[in-house]
Every structure is written in C-alpha cells, then in structure tokens.
PDB file of C-alpha atoms in Angstrom:
ATOM      1  CA  MET A   1     169.428  73.927  53.428  1.00  0.00           C
ATOM      2  CA  LEU A   2     166.013  75.236  54.206  1.00  0.00           C
ATOM      3  CA  GLU A   3     167.326  77.060  57.343  1.00  0.00           C
ATOM      4  CA  ILE A   4     170.057  78.709  55.187  1.00  0.00           C
ATOM      5  CA  SER A   5     167.618  80.066  52.706  1.00  0.00           C
ATOM      6  CA  ILE A   6     165.309  81.349  55.495  1.00  0.00           C
ATOM      7  CA  PHE A   7     168.249  82.930  57.034  1.00  0.00           C
ATOM      8  CA  THR A   8     169.386  84.601  53.869  1.00  0.00           C
ATOM      9  CA  ILE A   9     165.787  86.013  53.236  1.00  0.00           C
ATOM     10  CA  LEU A  10     165.608  87.320  56.879  1.00  0.00           C
ATOM     11  CA  ALA A  11     169.144  88.850  56.746  1.00  0.00           C
ATOM     12  CA  LEU A  12     168.290  90.538  53.427  1.00  0.00           C
ATOM     13  CA  PHE A  13     165.156  91.993  55.081  1.00  0.00           C
ATOM     14  CA  ILE A  14     167.116  93.172  58.046  1.00  0.00           C
ATOM     15  CA  LEU A  15     170.089  94.698  56.261  1.00  0.00           C
ATOM     16  CA  GLY A  16     167.803  96.210  53.646  1.00  0.00           C
ATOM     17  CA  GLY A  17     165.490  97.771  56.286  1.00  0.00           C
ATOM     18  CA  SER A  18     168.359  99.106  58.293  1.00  0.00           C
ATOM     19  CA  ILE A  19     170.177 100.610  55.313  1.00  0.00           C
ATOM     20  CA  VAL A  20     166.887 102.274  54.164  1.00  0.00           C
ATOM     21  CA  MET A  21     166.501 103.593  57.803  1.00  0.00           C
ATOM     22  CA  ILE A  22     170.071 105.147  57.561  1.00  0.00           C
ATOM     23  CA  ILE A  23     169.749 106.610  54.043  1.00  0.00           C
ATOM     24  CA  ASN A  24     166.195 108.045  53.873  1.00  0.00           C
ATOM     25  CA  ARG A  25     165.644 111.713  54.410  1.00  0.00           C
ATOM     26  CA  GLN A  26     161.928 111.504  55.212  1.00  0.00           C
ATOM     27  CA  THR A  27     161.648 110.304  58.779  1.00  0.00           C
ATOM     28  CA  LEU A  28     158.536 108.122  58.314  1.00  0.00           C
ATOM     29  CA  PHE A  29     160.248 106.143  55.578  1.00  0.00           C
ATOM     30  CA  SER A  30     163.227 105.510  57.890  1.00  0.00           C
ATOM     31  CA  ALA A  31     160.687 104.302  60.574  1.00  0.00           C
ATOM     32  CA  PHE A  32     159.275 101.932  57.935  1.00  0.00           C
ATOM     33  CA  GLY A  33     162.794 100.502  57.311  1.00  0.00           C
ATOM     34  CA  PHE A  34     163.249 100.162  61.069  1.00  0.00           C
ATOM     35  CA  LEU A  35     159.843  98.192  61.189  1.00  0.00           C
ATOM     36  CA  VAL A  36     161.067  95.842  58.594  1.00  0.00           C
ATOM     37  CA  ALA A  37     164.383  95.362  60.410  1.00  0.00           C
ATOM     38  CA  MET A  38     162.649  94.653  63.655  1.00  0.00           C
ATOM     39  CA  ILE A  39     160.255  92.077  62.154  1.00  0.00           C
ATOM     40  CA  GLY A  40     163.224  90.395  60.500  1.00  0.00           C
ATOM     41  CA  LEU A  41     165.051  90.294  63.874  1.00  0.00           C
ATOM     42  CA  ALA A  42     161.980  88.586  65.421  1.00  0.00           C
ATOM     43  CA  GLY A  43     162.108  85.890  62.644  1.00  0.00           C
ATOM     44  CA  MET A  44     165.781  85.564  63.331  1.00  0.00           C
ATOM     45  CA  PHE A  45     165.034  84.810  66.983  1.00  0.00           C
ATOM     46  CA  ALA A  46     162.481  82.371  66.029  1.00  0.00           C
ATOM     47  CA  LEU A  47     165.030  80.703  63.698  1.00  0.00           C
ATOM     48  CA  LEU A  48     167.336  80.546  66.794  1.00  0.00           C
ATOM     49  CA  ASP A  49     164.575  78.634  68.606  1.00  0.00           C
ATOM     50  CA  SER A  50     164.256  81.317  71.226  1.00  0.00           C
ATOM     51  CA  ARG A  51     160.432  81.205  70.975  1.00  0.00           C
ATOM     52  CA  PHE A  52     159.641  83.534  73.871  1.00  0.00           C
ATOM     53  CA  LEU A  53     162.178  85.983  72.777  1.00  0.00           C
ATOM     54  CA  ALA A  54     160.670  86.103  69.255  1.00  0.00           C
ATOM     55  CA  LEU A  55     157.283  86.761  70.846  1.00  0.00           C
ATOM     56  CA  ALA A  56     158.679  89.472  73.084  1.00  0.00           C
ATOM     57  CA  GLN A  57     160.443  91.141  70.219  1.00  0.00           C
ATOM     58  CA  ILE A  58     157.149  91.175  68.171  1.00  0.00           C
ATOM     59  CA  MET A  59     155.134  92.502  71.096  1.00  0.00           C
ATOM     60  CA  VAL A  60     157.557  95.032  72.571  1.00  0.00           C
ATOM     61  CA  SER A  61     159.806  96.195  69.722  1.00  0.00           C
ATOM     62  CA  VAL A  62     157.387  95.957  66.752  1.00  0.00           C
ATOM     63  CA  GLY A  63     154.158  96.529  68.555  1.00  0.00           C
ATOM     64  CA  ALA A  64     155.118  99.182  71.164  1.00  0.00           C
ATOM     65  CA  VAL A  65     158.431 100.871  70.249  1.00  0.00           C
ATOM     66  CA  VAL A  66     158.089 101.296  66.485  1.00  0.00           C
ATOM     67  CA  VAL A  67     154.351 102.200  66.581  1.00  0.00           C
ATOM     68  CA  LEU A  68     155.171 104.712  69.348  1.00  0.00           C
ATOM     69  CA  SER A  69     158.016 106.205  67.356  1.00  0.00           C
ATOM     70  CA  MET A  70     155.708 106.307  64.215  1.00  0.00           C
ATOM     71  CA  LEU A  71     153.019 108.090  66.151  1.00  0.00           C
ATOM     72  CA  THR A  72     155.531 110.514  67.570  1.00  0.00           C
ATOM     73  CA  ILE A  73     156.746 111.261  63.901  1.00  0.00           C
ATOM     74  CA  LEU A  74     153.164 111.729  62.683  1.00  0.00           C
ATOM     75  CA  THR A  75     152.475 114.040  65.764  1.00  0.00           C
ATOM     76  CA  ILE A  76     155.463 116.194  65.233  1.00  0.00           C
ATOM     77  CA  ASN A  77     154.769 116.224  61.532  1.00  0.00           C
ATOM     78  CA  ALA A  78     157.931 118.130  60.632  1.00  0.00           C
ATOM     79  CA  LYS A  79     157.816 119.789  57.247  1.00  0.00           C
ATOM     80  CA  PRO A  80     160.616 118.972  54.900  1.00  0.00           C
ATOM     81  CA  GLU A  81     162.148 122.401  55.401  1.00  0.00           C
ATOM     82  CA  ASN A  82     162.164 121.791  59.139  1.00  0.00           C
ATOM     83  CA  LEU A  83     164.219 118.556  58.720  1.00  0.00           C
ATOM     84  CA  PRO A  84     167.997 118.961  58.895  1.00  0.00           C
ATOM     85  CA  LEU A  85     169.528 119.776  55.444  1.00  0.00           C
ATOM     86  CA  GLU A  86     172.433 117.260  55.548  1.00  0.00           C
ATOM     87  CA  SER A  87     173.607 118.282  51.990  1.00  0.00           C
ATOM     88  CA  ASN A  88     176.701 115.956  51.999  1.00  0.00           C
ATOM     89  CA  LYS A  89     175.082 112.978  53.858  1.00  0.00           C
ATOM     90  CA  TYR A  90     176.317 110.236  51.532  1.00  0.00           C
ATOM     91  CA  LYS A  91     179.837 111.487  51.943  1.00  0.00           C
ATOM     92  CA  TRP A  92     179.519 111.286  55.759  1.00  0.00           C
ATOM     93  CA  ILE A  93     177.961 107.868  55.533  1.00  0.00           C
ATOM     94  CA  LEU A  94     180.781 106.586  53.282  1.00  0.00           C
ATOM     95  CA  PHE A  95     183.478 108.196  55.518  1.00  0.00           C
ATOM     96  CA  SER A  96     182.005 106.684  58.680  1.00  0.00           C
ATOM     97  CA  THR A  97     181.546 103.325  57.085  1.00  0.00           C
ATOM     98  CA  ILE A  98     185.231 103.238  56.360  1.00  0.00           C
ATOM     99  CA  LEU A  99     185.953 104.316  59.890  1.00  0.00           C
ATOM    100  CA  VAL A 100     183.584 101.734  61.468  1.00  0.00           C
ATOM    101  CA  LEU A 101     184.689  98.767  59.171  1.00  0.00           C
ATOM    102  CA  PRO A 102     187.666  97.767  61.532  1.00  0.00           C
ATOM    103  CA  ILE A 103     185.233  97.630  64.481  1.00  0.00           C
ATOM    104  CA  THR A 104     182.967  95.316  62.456  1.00  0.00           C
ATOM    105  CA  LEU A 105     185.898  93.061  61.624  1.00  0.00           C
ATOM    106  CA  LEU A 106     186.986  93.218  65.261  1.00  0.00           C
ATOM    107  CA  ILE A 107     183.547  92.052  66.520  1.00  0.00           C
ATOM    108  CA  TYR A 108     183.202  89.373  63.960  1.00  0.00           C
ATOM    109  CA  ARG A 109     186.660  87.886  64.529  1.00  0.00           C
ATOM    110  CA  SER A 110     186.487  87.904  68.345  1.00  0.00           C
ATOM    111  CA  THR A 111     182.990  86.241  68.319  1.00  0.00           C
ATOM    112  CA  THR A 112     183.754  83.648  65.730  1.00  0.00           C
ATOM    113  CA  ALA A 113     187.021  82.660  67.515  1.00  0.00           C
ATOM    114  CA  LEU A 114     184.984  81.543  70.518  1.00  0.00           C
ATOM    115  CA  TYR A 115     182.594  79.045  69.154  1.00  0.00           C
ATOM    116  CA  GLN A 116     182.407  77.200  65.868  1.00  0.00           C
ATOM    117  CA  SER A 117     179.165  75.247  66.089  1.00  0.00           C
ATOM    118  CA  PHE A 118     175.871  74.952  67.897  1.00  0.00           C
ATOM    119  CA  SER A 119     176.137  72.666  70.826  1.00  0.00           C
ATOM    120  CA  THR A 120     172.432  71.773  71.062  1.00  0.00           C
ATOM    121  CA  MET A 121     169.562  71.685  68.676  1.00  0.00           C
ATOM    122  CA  GLU A 122     166.949  71.720  71.330  1.00  0.00           C
ATOM    123  CA  PRO A 123     164.610  74.758  71.283  1.00  0.00           C
ATOM    124  CA  ILE A 124     164.794  77.112  74.369  1.00  0.00           C
ATOM    125  CA  SER A 125     161.466  76.652  75.742  1.00  0.00           C
ATOM    126  CA  SER A 126     159.433  79.304  77.390  1.00  0.00           C
ATOM    127  CA  LYS A 127     159.275  77.085  80.587  1.00  0.00           C
ATOM    128  CA  ILE A 128     163.044  77.079  81.049  1.00  0.00           C
ATOM    129  CA  VAL A 129     163.230  80.941  80.460  1.00  0.00           C
ATOM    130  CA  GLY A 130     160.416  81.599  82.924  1.00  0.00           C
ATOM    131  CA  LYS A 131     162.014  79.445  85.638  1.00  0.00           C
ATOM    132  CA  LEU A 132     165.475  81.144  85.149  1.00  0.00           C
ATOM    133  CA  LEU A 133     163.746  84.584  85.047  1.00  0.00           C
ATOM    134  CA  PHE A 134     162.224  83.995  88.504  1.00  0.00           C
ATOM    135  CA  SER A 135     165.094  82.167  90.079  1.00  0.00           C
ATOM    136  CA  ASN A 136     168.532  83.345  89.005  1.00  0.00           C
ATOM    137  CA  TRP A 137     167.649  86.545  87.317  1.00  0.00           C
ATOM    138  CA  VAL A 138     164.889  87.857  89.683  1.00  0.00           C
ATOM    139  CA  LEU A 139     166.971  90.784  91.025  1.00  0.00           C
ATOM    140  CA  PRO A 140     167.619  92.230  87.481  1.00  0.00           C
ATOM    141  CA  PHE A 141     163.856  91.558  86.605  1.00  0.00           C
ATOM    142  CA  GLU A 142     162.872  93.698  89.596  1.00  0.00           C
ATOM    143  CA  ILE A 143     165.436  96.288  88.833  1.00  0.00           C
ATOM    144  CA  VAL A 144     164.019  96.506  85.210  1.00  0.00           C
ATOM    145  CA  SER A 145     160.512  96.931  86.651  1.00  0.00           C
ATOM    146  CA  ILE A 146     161.801  99.896  88.605  1.00  0.00           C
ATOM    147  CA  LEU A 147     163.511 101.254  85.597  1.00  0.00           C
ATOM    148  CA  LEU A 148     160.449 101.008  83.484  1.00  0.00           C
ATOM    149  CA  LEU A 149     158.375 102.735  86.242  1.00  0.00           C
ATOM    150  CA  THR A 150     161.017 105.648  86.422  1.00  0.00           C
ATOM    151  CA  ALA A 151     161.008 105.890  82.692  1.00  0.00           C
ATOM    152  CA  MET A 152     157.307 106.271  82.606  1.00  0.00           C
ATOM    153  CA  VAL A 153     157.281 109.094  85.190  1.00  0.00           C
ATOM    154  CA  GLY A 154     160.308 110.690  83.531  1.00  0.00           C
ATOM    155  CA  ALA A 155     158.617 110.617  80.106  1.00  0.00           C
ATOM    156  CA  ILE A 156     155.513 112.212  81.452  1.00  0.00           C
ATOM    157  CA  VAL A 157     157.472 114.973  83.280  1.00  0.00           C
ATOM    158  CA  ILE A 158     159.687 115.620  80.289  1.00  0.00           C
ATOM    159  CA  ALA A 159     157.036 115.753  77.653  1.00  0.00           C
ATOM    160  CA  ARG A 160     154.428 117.724  79.767  1.00  0.00           C
ATOM    161  CA  ASN A 161     153.927 121.214  78.549  1.00  0.00           C
ATOM    162  CA  ASN A 162     154.368 123.237  81.713  1.00  0.00           C
ATOM    163  CA  ASN A 163     155.018 126.522  79.804  1.00  0.00           C
ATOM    164  CA  THR A 164     151.623 128.182  79.708  1.00  0.00           C
ATOM    165  CA  LYS A 165     152.845 131.038  77.574  1.00  0.00           C
ATOM    166  CA  ILE A 166     152.973 128.679  74.600  1.00  0.00           C
ATOM    167  CA  ASP A 167     149.478 127.550  75.434  1.00  0.00           C
ATOM    168  CA  HIS A 168     147.749 130.927  75.462  1.00  0.00           C
ATOM    169  CA  PRO A 169     149.844 133.587  73.602  1.00  0.00           C
ATOM    170  CA  GLU A 170     146.787 135.725  72.852  1.00  0.00           C
ATOM    171  CA  THR A 171     145.877 136.053  76.673  1.00  0.00           C
ATOM    172  CA  GLU A 172     149.507 137.284  77.231  1.00  0.00           C
ATOM    173  CA  GLU A 173     149.122 140.014  74.629  1.00  0.00           C
ATOM    174  CA  ASN A 174     145.730 141.062  75.971  1.00  0.00           C
ATOM    175  CA  ALA A 175     147.032 141.533  79.463  1.00  0.00           C
TER     176      ALA A 175
ATOM    177  CA  MET B   1     173.538  76.748  59.681  1.00  0.00           C
ATOM    178  CA  THR B   2     176.620  77.826  61.591  1.00  0.00           C
ATOM    179  CA  PRO B   3     176.916  80.558  64.279  1.00  0.00           C
ATOM    180  CA  ASP B   4     179.325  82.458  61.996  1.00  0.00           C
ATOM    181  CA  MET B   5     176.449  83.729  59.843  1.00  0.00           C
ATOM    182  CA  PHE B   6     174.638  85.069  62.998  1.00  0.00           C
ATOM    183  CA  PHE B   7     177.809  86.635  64.300  1.00  0.00           C
ATOM    184  CA  LEU B   8     178.450  88.320  60.972  1.00  0.00           C
ATOM    185  CA  LEU B   9     174.854  89.590  60.792  1.00  0.00           C
ATOM    186  CA  ALA B  10     175.059  91.030  64.273  1.00  0.00           C
ATOM    187  CA  SER B  11     178.349  92.734  63.752  1.00  0.00           C
ATOM    188  CA  VAL B  12     177.130  94.203  60.442  1.00  0.00           C
ATOM    189  CA  LEU B  13     173.898  95.354  61.991  1.00  0.00           C
ATOM    190  CA  PHE B  14     175.821  96.941  64.942  1.00  0.00           C
ATOM    191  CA  SER B  15     178.074  98.752  62.466  1.00  0.00           C
ATOM    192  CA  ILE B  16     175.129 100.078  60.507  1.00  0.00           C
ATOM    193  CA  GLY B  17     173.663 101.488  63.750  1.00  0.00           C
ATOM    194  CA  LEU B  18     177.020 103.055  64.655  1.00  0.00           C
ATOM    195  CA  VAL B  19     177.287 104.611  61.075  1.00  0.00           C
ATOM    196  CA  GLY B  20     173.747 106.095  61.386  1.00  0.00           C
ATOM    197  CA  LEU B  21     174.540 107.377  64.861  1.00  0.00           C
ATOM    198  CA  VAL B  22     177.781 109.099  63.639  1.00  0.00           C
ATOM    199  CA  SER B  23     176.735 110.409  60.197  1.00  0.00           C
ATOM    200  CA  ARG B  24     173.067 111.540  60.541  1.00  0.00           C
ATOM    201  CA  ARG B  25     171.682 114.686  62.103  1.00  0.00           C
ATOM    202  CA  ASN B  26     167.922 113.849  62.277  1.00  0.00           C
ATOM    203  CA  LEU B  27     167.076 113.071  65.986  1.00  0.00           C
ATOM    204  CA  PHE B  28     164.672 110.240  64.949  1.00  0.00           C
ATOM    205  CA  VAL B  29     167.324 108.472  62.863  1.00  0.00           C
ATOM    206  CA  LEU B  30     169.776 108.772  65.869  1.00  0.00           C
ATOM    207  CA  TYR B  31     167.162 107.171  68.084  1.00  0.00           C
ATOM    208  CA  MET B  32     166.466 104.370  65.577  1.00  0.00           C
ATOM    209  CA  SER B  33     170.124 103.722  65.174  1.00  0.00           C
ATOM    210  CA  LEU B  34     170.553 103.313  68.923  1.00  0.00           C
ATOM    211  CA  GLU B  35     167.727 100.896  69.017  1.00  0.00           C
ATOM    212  CA  LEU B  36     169.376  98.975  66.092  1.00  0.00           C
ATOM    213  CA  MET B  37     172.543  98.688  67.932  1.00  0.00           C
ATOM    214  CA  LEU B  38     170.790  97.410  71.048  1.00  0.00           C
ATOM    215  CA  SER B  39     168.989  94.858  68.891  1.00  0.00           C
ATOM    216  CA  ALA B  40     172.220  93.723  67.369  1.00  0.00           C
ATOM    217  CA  VAL B  41     173.510  92.907  70.832  1.00  0.00           C
ATOM    218  CA  ASN B  42     170.171  91.141  71.475  1.00  0.00           C
ATOM    219  CA  LEU B  43     170.865  88.916  68.426  1.00  0.00           C
ATOM    220  CA  LEU B  44     174.379  88.197  69.548  1.00  0.00           C
ATOM    221  CA  LEU B  45     173.007  87.166  73.037  1.00  0.00           C
ATOM    222  CA  ALA B  46     170.352  84.938  71.519  1.00  0.00           C
ATOM    223  CA  THR B  47     173.020  83.254  69.222  1.00  0.00           C
ATOM    224  CA  PHE B  48     175.299  82.687  72.292  1.00  0.00           C
ATOM    225  CA  SER B  49     172.336  81.250  74.172  1.00  0.00           C
ATOM    226  CA  LYS B  50     171.767  78.763  71.313  1.00  0.00           C
ATOM    227  CA  VAL B  51     175.467  78.058  70.902  1.00  0.00           C
ATOM    228  CA  LEU B  52     175.927  77.196  74.589  1.00  0.00           C
ATOM    229  CA  GLY B  53     172.511  75.583  75.050  1.00  0.00           C
ATOM    230  CA  ASP B  54     171.979  77.837  78.065  1.00  0.00           C
ATOM    231  CA  ALA B  55     168.760  79.803  78.380  1.00  0.00           C
ATOM    232  CA  SER B  56     170.335  82.655  80.476  1.00  0.00           C
ATOM    233  CA  GLY B  57     171.221  84.479  77.263  1.00  0.00           C
ATOM    234  CA  SER B  58     167.532  84.541  76.238  1.00  0.00           C
ATOM    235  CA  VAL B  59     166.715  85.966  79.764  1.00  0.00           C
ATOM    236  CA  ILE B  60     169.464  88.757  79.350  1.00  0.00           C
ATOM    237  CA  ALA B  61     168.030  89.457  75.866  1.00  0.00           C
ATOM    238  CA  LEU B  62     164.438  89.896  77.445  1.00  0.00           C
ATOM    239  CA  LEU B  63     165.733  92.273  79.983  1.00  0.00           C
ATOM    240  CA  ILE B  64     167.502  94.280  77.312  1.00  0.00           C
ATOM    241  CA  ILE B  65     164.127  94.315  75.338  1.00  0.00           C
ATOM    242  CA  ALA B  66     162.596  95.923  78.471  1.00  0.00           C
ATOM    243  CA  VAL B  67     165.546  98.414  78.589  1.00  0.00           C
ATOM    244  CA  ILE B  68     164.866  99.283  74.883  1.00  0.00           C
ATOM    245  CA  ALA B  69     161.241 100.060  75.736  1.00  0.00           C
ATOM    246  CA  ALA B  70     162.220 102.438  78.641  1.00  0.00           C
ATOM    247  CA  GLU B  71     164.793 104.104  76.383  1.00  0.00           C
ATOM    248  CA  ALA B  72     162.133 104.687  73.636  1.00  0.00           C
ATOM    249  CA  ALA B  73     159.769 106.241  76.064  1.00  0.00           C
ATOM    250  CA  LEU B  74     162.379 108.718  77.372  1.00  0.00           C
ATOM    251  CA  PHE B  75     163.946 109.518  74.032  1.00  0.00           C
ATOM    252  CA  LEU B  76     160.660 110.247  72.315  1.00  0.00           C
ATOM    253  CA  ALA B  77     159.463 112.426  75.197  1.00  0.00           C
ATOM    254  CA  MET B  78     162.758 114.257  74.892  1.00  0.00           C
ATOM    255  CA  ILE B  79     162.252 114.768  71.137  1.00  0.00           C
ATOM    256  CA  ILE B  80     158.839 116.041  71.729  1.00  0.00           C
ATOM    257  CA  HIS B  81     160.206 118.464  74.302  1.00  0.00           C
ATOM    258  CA  LEU B  82     163.033 119.637  72.049  1.00  0.00           C
ATOM    259  CA  TYR B  83     160.730 120.026  69.004  1.00  0.00           C
ATOM    260  CA  ARG B  84     158.434 122.065  71.166  1.00  0.00           C
ATOM    261  CA  THR B  85     161.124 124.521  72.368  1.00  0.00           C
ATOM    262  CA  HIS B  86     163.205 124.615  69.137  1.00  0.00           C
ATOM    263  CA  ARG B  87     160.876 123.786  66.299  1.00  0.00           C
ATOM    264  CA  THR B  88     163.563 121.516  64.728  1.00  0.00           C
ATOM    265  CA  VAL B  89     164.779 117.948  64.946  1.00  0.00           C
ATOM    266  CA  ASP B  90     168.300 118.844  63.858  1.00  0.00           C
ATOM    267  CA  SER B  91     170.783 117.508  66.496  1.00  0.00           C
ATOM    268  CA  ASP B  92     173.280 120.297  65.559  1.00  0.00           C
ATOM    269  CA  SER B  93     170.995 123.127  66.727  1.00  0.00           C
ATOM    270  CA  PHE B  94     170.688 122.014  70.285  1.00  0.00           C
ATOM    271  CA  ASN B  95     173.651 123.879  71.743  1.00  0.00           C
ATOM    272  CA  LYS B  96     172.387 125.665  74.768  1.00  0.00           C
ATOM    273  CA  LEU B  97     174.836 123.900  77.087  1.00  0.00           C
ATOM    274  CA  ARG B  98     177.914 124.823  74.899  1.00  0.00           C
ATOM    275  CA  GLU B  99     180.648 126.598  76.724  1.00  0.00           C
ATOM    276  CA  ARG B 100     180.425 130.382  76.185  1.00  0.00           C
ATOM    277  CA  VAL B 101     183.429 132.160  77.511  1.00  0.00           C
TER     278      VAL B 101
END
C-alpha cells in the first residue's frame, strides 16, 4: 500500500513535470518541468530497487544534463519576441495527442501481455551491476566511452566561434 | 505494486515526449522531449530488469544514460551554433538545406 502511494506521488510529479515542459512557452519554465520529471524518474528507479541506476540518474540526468541545458538557456537568453510564435500551439498538441494515442495503447498492450508480476523482490545491487558491466557488457561500455569522447570533441568543434567577422565587426568596417 | 503501472507510466511518458517532438517548434523543447522519450525507455528497461530479476536491464539503462549525456552535449552545442548564426530558436526557420529548384 505504501509502495502504491509512493508510486502515485512520483507518477504525478513525472507526468505534471513533463506536461508543464510541453505546454510552457518560456523555455526556462519547461526546463524546470523537465527537472521535476527527471527527479521523479530517479525516485521511480529507486522504487524499482535499481539503486545504482537511481544514483546515476540523479548524477547524470539531473546534475549534468538538466543543469547544462538550463545554463545554455540562460546563456542564450532569448527574448520573448525571439522565441517562436506558435499561435495555435494547443490545437497542434491536441491533434498530435489524438494521433499518438494508438501508439501509447500499442506499447502498453504489448508490454503488459509479456509479464504480469514481479518475479523477484530482491534489490538489484550495485555489486551485480558492476560485475555485469565489466564482464558481459564490457564492449558496449568501451564503445560508450569512445562515444562520449567523440561527443565532447564534436561539441567543442560545433560550438566554437570560428567566424572572426562576428567577433570584431568594427575592425572590418575600419579596414 | 504490479508491473502494469510502470508499463503504463513508461508508455504515457514516451507519448508525451512524442507529442512534444511533433507539435512544438522551440528547439529546447524538442531537445527535452527527445530526452524524455529516452528516459521512458530507461524506465521500461528498469522495470523489465526488476520483472525478470536480471541485472542486465539496469546495465543497458546505465549505457543509455551515458548516451543521453552525449546527446545533450551535441544538441546544446548545435543549438548555440544555430542561435549564433540565425538569432532564433525556431525550428521552422532552419531551412538552408531545403531543395531549391
């Protein structure tokens, strides 16, 4: 009973946060909704007894990804007139909800048809996860490390300002 | 507590992300919707890991979290670059590669 009430509260947090994220026009408020949804998801992982996963979700998704996106939003600091207008946003959201609803039902039906109950109530300990990560899953682990390195280099290259005209417009005019 | 509730939550979360991806034009909201869809898959994997009593699902979810971090870095760098060149975050205005015949 306690688990069900915890689940309900966390699900309300997650769904409310994600709906706020979809609906809001101000980007920073959507980022706050996203933050609430991510924290709720970490609680959901903890409820599923995946302790290391909950920790990783808190550290990476909440601590790194959301904070990085909030910093980017604040750096860009787009004025309300620079944001897209989206005058009939709610109409589009309603329309695409109706379109997406069969996909939701499909995912739900196909997943619930597989398993009806939890087979074990033992927590998935960090020890087992670490052993699996470095025995069966060591090749994907190494590939992910290469992917992270490539993403870091790519992010630096993409975001670098190599157009010097933007940096010094007045020197261009003087010359 | 049954797996059905987790499956329902994951599918609804995935659909909310899909709706945001389809119906919004702000680049940041598109990015966060993508992340939400990936996180819904993560929740599904964790649920299956618990259902089967197998920790491999948790390991895959961990790897997906790393992929989420890589995707965030690249997407935010691209948003900064696009804002620097176009002065907007409207995804409809990036049409440089459109066919012009």
